[in-house]
mmCIF file of C-alpha atoms in Angstrom:
data_model
loop_
_atom_site.group_PDB
_atom_site.id
_atom_site.type_symbol
_atom_site.label_atom_id
_atom_site.label_comp_id
_atom_site.label_asym_id
_atom_site.label_seq_id
_atom_site.Cartn_x
_atom_site.Cartn_y
_atom_site.Cartn_z
ATOM 1 C CA MET X 1 -16.424 -105.579 25.113
ATOM 2 C CA GLY X 2 -13.181 -107.520 24.927
ATOM 3 C CA ASN X 3 -12.209 -109.121 28.244
ATOM 4 C CA ALA X 4 -15.054 -107.296 29.979
ATOM 5 C CA ALA X 5 -17.588 -109.088 27.752
ATOM 6 C CA ASP X 6 -16.774 -112.315 29.587
ATOM 7 C CA HIS X 7 -15.970 -110.854 33.006
ATOM 8 C CA ALA X 8 -18.726 -108.431 33.919
ATOM 9 C CA GLU X 9 -17.506 -108.361 37.502
ATOM 10 C CA ILE X 10 -14.603 -106.087 36.512
ATOM 11 C CA LEU X 11 -16.960 -103.367 35.256
ATOM 12 C CA LEU X 12 -17.645 -100.310 37.337
ATOM 13 C CA GLN X 13 -21.194 -99.804 38.526
ATOM 14 C CA PRO X 14 -22.654 -96.365 37.720
ATOM 15 C CA VAL X 15 -22.859 -95.361 41.389
ATOM 16 C CA GLU X 16 -19.108 -95.944 41.732
ATOM 17 C CA LEU X 17 -18.513 -92.947 39.463
ATOM 18 C CA LEU X 18 -19.248 -90.821 42.535
ATOM 19 C CA ASP X 19 -15.865 -91.909 43.905
ATOM 20 C CA VAL X 20 -14.030 -92.403 40.620
ATOM 21 C CA PHE X 21 -14.431 -88.847 39.328
ATOM 22 C CA PRO X 22 -12.932 -87.076 42.358
ATOM 23 C CA MET X 23 -10.016 -89.507 42.007
ATOM 24 C CA LEU X 24 -9.608 -88.639 38.320
ATOM 25 C CA ALA X 25 -9.775 -84.935 39.141
ATOM 26 C CA ARG X 26 -7.008 -85.312 41.706
ATOM 27 C CA VAL X 27 -4.879 -87.181 39.173
ATOM 28 C CA ALA X 28 -5.510 -84.503 36.530
ATOM 29 C CA ARG X 29 -4.547 -81.668 38.869
ATOM 30 C CA ARG X 30 -1.407 -83.467 40.020
ATOM 31 C CA ALA X 31 -0.506 -84.247 36.412
ATOM 32 C CA ALA X 32 -0.947 -80.591 35.459
ATOM 33 C CA ALA X 33 1.422 -79.578 38.252
ATOM 34 C CA ASP X 34 3.993 -81.947 36.725
ATOM 35 C CA GLY X 35 3.439 -80.598 33.204
ATOM 36 C CA VAL X 36 1.343 -83.543 32.009
ATOM 37 C CA ARG X 37 -2.003 -82.977 30.305
ATOM 38 C CA VAL X 38 -4.876 -85.372 30.918
ATOM 39 C CA HIS X 39 -7.598 -85.620 28.271
ATOM 40 C CA ALA X 40 -10.702 -87.711 28.947
ATOM 41 C CA GLY X 41 -11.765 -90.357 26.451
ATOM 42 C CA ASN X 42 -15.135 -90.055 24.741
ATOM 43 C CA ASN X 43 -16.701 -92.689 27.004
ATOM 44 C CA LEU X 44 -15.822 -90.705 30.134
ATOM 45 C CA GLY X 45 -18.143 -87.976 31.333
ATOM 46 C CA TYR X 46 -20.343 -86.051 31.398
ATOM 47 C CA TYR X 47 -21.261 -82.541 32.642
ATOM 48 C CA GLY X 48 -20.238 -83.070 36.241
ATOM 49 C CA PRO X 49 -18.158 -80.596 38.275
ATOM 50 C CA TYR X 50 -14.918 -81.855 36.695
ATOM 51 C CA GLU X 51 -16.073 -81.773 33.079
ATOM 52 C CA ARG X 52 -13.761 -79.015 31.864
ATOM 53 C CA LEU X 53 -10.843 -80.187 33.992
ATOM 54 C CA LEU X 54 -10.993 -83.664 32.448
ATOM 55 C CA ARG X 55 -12.354 -82.893 28.986
ATOM 56 C CA SER X 56 -9.807 -80.179 28.256
ATOM 57 C CA PRO X 57 -6.894 -79.130 30.434
ATOM 58 C CA GLU X 58 -7.205 -75.700 28.830
ATOM 59 C CA GLY X 59 -10.652 -75.412 30.413
ATOM 60 C CA ALA X 60 -12.496 -74.434 27.259
ATOM 61 C CA ALA X 61 -14.204 -77.657 26.169
ATOM 62 C CA PHE X 62 -17.121 -79.812 27.203
ATOM 63 C CA TRP X 63 -18.736 -82.918 25.759
ATOM 64 C CA SER X 64 -20.638 -82.115 22.570
ATOM 65 C CA GLY X 65 -21.921 -85.538 21.567
ATOM 66 C CA CYS X 66 -20.718 -88.657 19.779
ATOM 67 C CA GLN X 67 -18.707 -87.800 16.665
ATOM 68 C CA ALA X 68 -18.947 -91.217 14.961
ATOM 69 C CA GLY X 69 -19.552 -90.597 11.268
ATOM 70 C CA LEU X 70 -19.295 -86.826 11.755
ATOM 71 C CA SER X 71 -15.667 -86.007 12.483
ATOM 72 C CA THR X 72 -14.337 -89.554 12.898
ATOM 73 C CA LEU X 73 -14.332 -92.826 10.970
ATOM 74 C CA GLY X 74 -12.835 -96.217 11.669
ATOM 75 C CA ILE X 75 -11.423 -98.846 9.337
ATOM 76 C CA GLU X 76 -10.901 -102.485 10.255
ATOM 77 C CA SER X 77 -8.129 -104.711 8.936
ATOM 78 C CA ASP X 78 -10.477 -106.260 6.355
ATOM 79 C CA GLY X 79 -11.561 -102.868 4.978
ATOM 80 C CA THR X 80 -14.817 -102.520 6.905
ATOM 81 C CA ILE X 81 -15.708 -98.875 7.515
ATOM 82 C CA LYS X 82 -17.414 -97.789 10.736
ATOM 83 C CA GLY X 83 -18.221 -94.409 12.212
ATOM 84 C CA CYS X 84 -15.924 -95.171 15.141
ATOM 85 C CA PRO X 85 -13.321 -97.951 15.391
ATOM 86 C CA SER X 86 -14.735 -99.143 18.732
ATOM 87 C CA LEU X 87 -18.314 -99.706 17.577
ATOM 88 C CA PRO X 88 -19.580 -103.317 17.287
ATOM 89 C CA THR X 89 -19.049 -104.420 13.699
ATOM 90 C CA ARG X 90 -22.283 -106.400 13.343
ATOM 91 C CA ASP X 91 -24.418 -103.315 13.971
ATOM 92 C CA TYR X 92 -22.217 -100.515 12.665
ATOM 93 C CA GLY X 93 -20.162 -101.968 9.810
ATOM 94 C CA ALA X 94 -21.093 -99.825 6.767
ATOM 95 C CA GLY X 95 -19.327 -101.757 4.015
ATOM 96 C CA ASP X 96 -15.954 -102.673 2.561
ATOM 97 C CA ILE X 97 -13.761 -99.813 1.372
ATOM 98 C CA ARG X 98 -12.321 -102.215 -1.233
ATOM 99 C CA GLU X 99 -15.745 -102.532 -2.837
ATOM 100 C CA HIS X 100 -17.203 -99.039 -2.344
ATOM 101 C CA SER X 101 -15.694 -95.593 -2.293
ATOM 102 C CA LEU X 102 -15.744 -93.681 0.978
ATOM 103 C CA ALA X 103 -17.991 -91.079 -0.641
ATOM 104 C CA GLU X 104 -20.502 -93.805 -1.531
ATOM 105 C CA LEU X 105 -20.503 -95.212 1.983
ATOM 106 C CA LEU X 106 -20.925 -91.797 3.585
ATOM 107 C CA ARG X 107 -23.798 -91.053 1.239
ATOM 108 C CA ASP X 108 -25.631 -94.376 1.296
ATOM 109 C CA ALA X 109 -24.803 -96.402 4.432
ATOM 110 C CA PRO X 110 -27.251 -95.857 7.330
ATOM 111 C CA GLU X 111 -24.640 -97.253 9.719
ATOM 112 C CA LEU X 112 -22.584 -94.081 9.192
ATOM 113 C CA ALA X 113 -25.589 -91.783 9.578
ATOM 114 C CA ILE X 114 -26.254 -92.430 13.265
ATOM 115 C CA ASN X 115 -25.315 -88.866 14.243
ATOM 116 C CA THR X 116 -26.416 -86.833 11.245
ATOM 117 C CA ALA X 117 -29.301 -85.351 13.259
ATOM 118 C CA ALA X 118 -26.852 -83.578 15.579
ATOM 119 C CA GLY X 119 -27.785 -79.939 15.961
ATOM 120 C CA THR X 120 -31.358 -80.458 14.767
ATOM 121 C CA ALA X 121 -34.664 -80.972 16.513
ATOM 122 C CA ALA X 122 -34.365 -84.706 15.777
ATOM 123 C CA ALA X 123 -31.133 -85.073 17.745
ATOM 124 C CA THR X 124 -32.906 -86.672 20.702
ATOM 125 C CA ASP X 125 -35.220 -88.977 18.748
ATOM 126 C CA THR X 126 -33.141 -92.081 19.489
ATOM 127 C CA LEU X 127 -32.741 -91.355 23.202
ATOM 128 C CA TRP X 128 -34.587 -93.393 25.828
ATOM 129 C CA GLY X 129 -34.551 -93.939 29.578
ATOM 130 C CA TYR X 130 -32.895 -91.307 31.718
ATOM 131 C CA CYS X 131 -31.035 -89.756 28.776
ATOM 132 C CA ARG X 132 -34.344 -88.905 27.118
ATOM 133 C CA THR X 133 -35.256 -86.664 30.061
ATOM 134 C CA CYS X 134 -31.833 -85.114 30.701
ATOM 135 C CA ASP X 135 -31.290 -81.351 30.510
ATOM 136 C CA TYR X 136 -28.232 -81.978 28.307
ATOM 137 C CA ALA X 137 -30.008 -84.357 25.915
ATOM 138 C CA ASP X 138 -29.885 -82.200 22.781
ATOM 139 C CA VAL X 139 -26.122 -81.625 23.097
ATOM 140 C CA CYS X 140 -24.970 -84.881 24.641
ATOM 141 C CA ARG X 141 -27.184 -87.215 22.578
ATOM 142 C CA GLY X 142 -26.699 -90.058 25.031
ATOM 143 C CA GLY X 143 -22.952 -89.818 25.486
ATOM 144 C CA CYS X 144 -20.669 -92.408 23.915
ATOM 145 C CA THR X 145 -22.575 -94.600 21.445
ATOM 146 C CA TRP X 146 -20.190 -97.500 22.010
ATOM 147 C CA THR X 147 -20.756 -97.473 25.772
ATOM 148 C CA ALA X 148 -24.551 -97.444 25.530
ATOM 149 C CA HIS X 149 -24.662 -100.111 22.807
ATOM 150 C CA THR X 150 -22.287 -102.532 24.499
ATOM 151 C CA VAL X 151 -24.330 -102.292 27.706
ATOM 152 C CA PHE X 152 -27.908 -102.373 26.390
ATOM 153 C CA GLY X 153 -27.571 -103.578 22.781
ATOM 154 C CA ARG X 154 -28.699 -100.210 21.391
ATOM 155 C CA PRO X 155 -27.606 -96.578 21.745
ATOM 156 C CA GLY X 156 -29.434 -93.707 23.390
ATOM 157 C CA ASN X 157 -29.150 -94.370 27.131
ATOM 158 C CA ASN X 158 -25.783 -94.236 28.857
ATOM 159 C CA PRO X 159 -25.601 -95.093 32.586
ATOM 160 C CA TYR X 160 -21.893 -94.227 32.804
ATOM 161 C CA CYS X 161 -22.457 -90.508 33.308
ATOM 162 C CA HIS X 162 -21.234 -88.421 36.244
ATOM 163 C CA HIS X 163 -24.081 -85.906 35.949
ATOM 164 C CA ARG X 164 -26.574 -88.765 35.981
ATOM 165 C CA ALA X 165 -24.989 -90.451 39.017
ATOM 166 C CA LEU X 166 -25.027 -87.152 40.888
ATOM 167 C CA ALA X 167 -28.680 -86.542 39.989
ATOM 168 C CA HIS X 168 -29.627 -89.987 41.271
ATOM 169 C CA GLN X 169 -27.601 -89.405 44.434
ATOM 170 C CA ARG X 170 -29.502 -86.195 45.149
ATOM 171 C CA ALA X 171 -32.750 -88.128 44.761
ATOM 172 C CA GLY X 172 -31.512 -90.905 47.079
ATOM 173 C CA ARG X 173 -31.190 -93.446 44.262
ATOM 174 C CA ARG X 174 -28.499 -95.426 42.501
ATOM 175 C CA GLU X 175 -28.308 -97.458 39.296
ATOM 176 C CA ARG X 176 -26.893 -100.955 39.059
ATOM 177 C CA LEU X 177 -26.216 -103.038 35.953
ATOM 178 C CA VAL X 178 -27.080 -106.735 35.936
ATOM 179 C CA GLN X 179 -25.822 -108.934 33.107
ATOM 180 C CA VAL X 180 -28.615 -110.831 31.359
ATOM 181 C CA ALA X 181 -26.796 -112.141 28.266
ATOM 182 C CA ALA X 182 -23.247 -113.227 27.541
ATOM 183 C CA ALA X 183 -21.189 -112.128 24.559
ATOM 184 C CA PRO X 184 -21.723 -114.472 21.573
ATOM 185 C CA GLY X 185 -18.017 -114.737 20.724
ATOM 186 C CA GLU X 186 -17.865 -112.537 17.621
ATOM 187 C CA PRO X 187 -15.315 -109.804 16.838
ATOM 188 C CA PHE X 188 -16.181 -106.557 18.668
ATOM 189 C CA ASP X 189 -19.046 -108.340 20.436
ATOM 190 C CA HIS X 190 -20.531 -107.545 23.814
ATOM 191 C CA GLY X 191 -22.862 -108.863 26.488
ATOM 192 C CA ARG X 192 -26.142 -107.256 27.480
ATOM 193 C CA PHE X 193 -27.357 -105.794 30.750
ATOM 194 C CA ASP X 194 -30.528 -104.699 32.474
ATOM 195 C CA LEU X 195 -30.598 -101.602 34.649
ATOM 196 C CA VAL X 196 -31.828 -101.695 38.241
ATOM 197 C CA VAL X 197 -32.753 -98.431 39.972
ATOM 198 C CA GLU X 198 -32.741 -98.805 43.737
ATOM 199 C CA ASP X 199 -32.436 -96.920 47.002
ATOM 200 C CA LEU X 200 -29.007 -95.377 47.457
ATOM 201 C CA ALA X 201 -28.707 -96.838 50.958
ATOM 202 C CA ALA X 202 -29.829 -100.352 49.987
ATOM 203 C CA PRO X 203 -27.397 -103.119 50.984
ATOM 204 C CA TRP X 204 -24.871 -103.953 48.290
ATOM 205 C CA PRO X 205 -25.700 -107.353 46.732
ATOM 206 C CA ALA X 206 -23.717 -110.074 48.459
ATOM 207 C CA ALA X 207 -23.084 -111.882 45.172
ATOM 208 C CA GLN X 208 -21.243 -108.893 43.694
ATOM 209 C CA ARG X 209 -17.741 -107.725 44.437
ATOM 210 C CA PRO X 210 -17.562 -105.054 47.171
ATOM 211 C CA ARG X 211 -18.550 -101.557 46.113
ATOM 212 C CA LEU X 212 -15.591 -99.314 45.288
ATOM 213 C CA THR X 213 -15.264 -96.361 47.668
ATOM 214 C CA ALA X 214 -12.771 -93.560 48.135
ATOM 215 C CA ALA X 215 -11.250 -95.530 51.016
ATOM 216 C CA ASP X 216 -10.208 -98.268 48.560
ATOM 217 C CA ILE X 217 -8.058 -95.902 46.498
ATOM 218 C CA HIS X 218 -4.391 -96.077 47.477
ATOM 219 C CA TRP X 219 -2.327 -92.984 46.750
ATOM 220 C CA PRO X 220 1.477 -92.777 46.504
ATOM 221 C CA PRO X 221 2.942 -91.528 49.790
ATOM 222 C CA ALA X 222 4.128 -88.338 48.083
ATOM 223 C CA TRP X 223 0.516 -87.530 47.162
ATOM 224 C CA VAL X 224 -0.834 -87.707 50.704
ATOM 225 C CA ASP X 225 -1.698 -84.254 52.003
#
């Protein structure tokens, strides 16, 4: 979304999370030593070895699913209500707060009901792809709705997951996103991608930027062990 909707080359590929998360963990530990707390955003996760370190510096929390319409709401400058301020307006705009009360929107708008099945047997009904088969499916519910939707045009399958990247690595696989549609130019719009599953050791596509590795991360001299 935003600048990334027109410049897909700046996006991370899912396999690059294998190097990004150890980097984030090192930053979080160094920050803690300096009295700074690092809290992961909702689109960062999930269930890897650094989950509690990044999700909650106190070490007591883990990802418990998208909270759009449950514990959070968003309001746009024109009064449009959404379950989360980041969600694409065309698909998740529930109505105008100037025309309907919040109680009416929460009761009647299906756009705000995307997570009401949380905690029930139906919580995984909208999942597909890898997320449908994941051991954490009933709790995670596909990770961040915004991330999945802005990649695939619908929620329920989130390739930006540390647990998922690690599982593919153990199986000798990796996932790679290939853009198949550009953003149409609307507010909060996004492109669309297909997912390629390939051998972990396959050559990196020559047409793409070089794969990010740990060797590409430059640390301040004071951080070098």
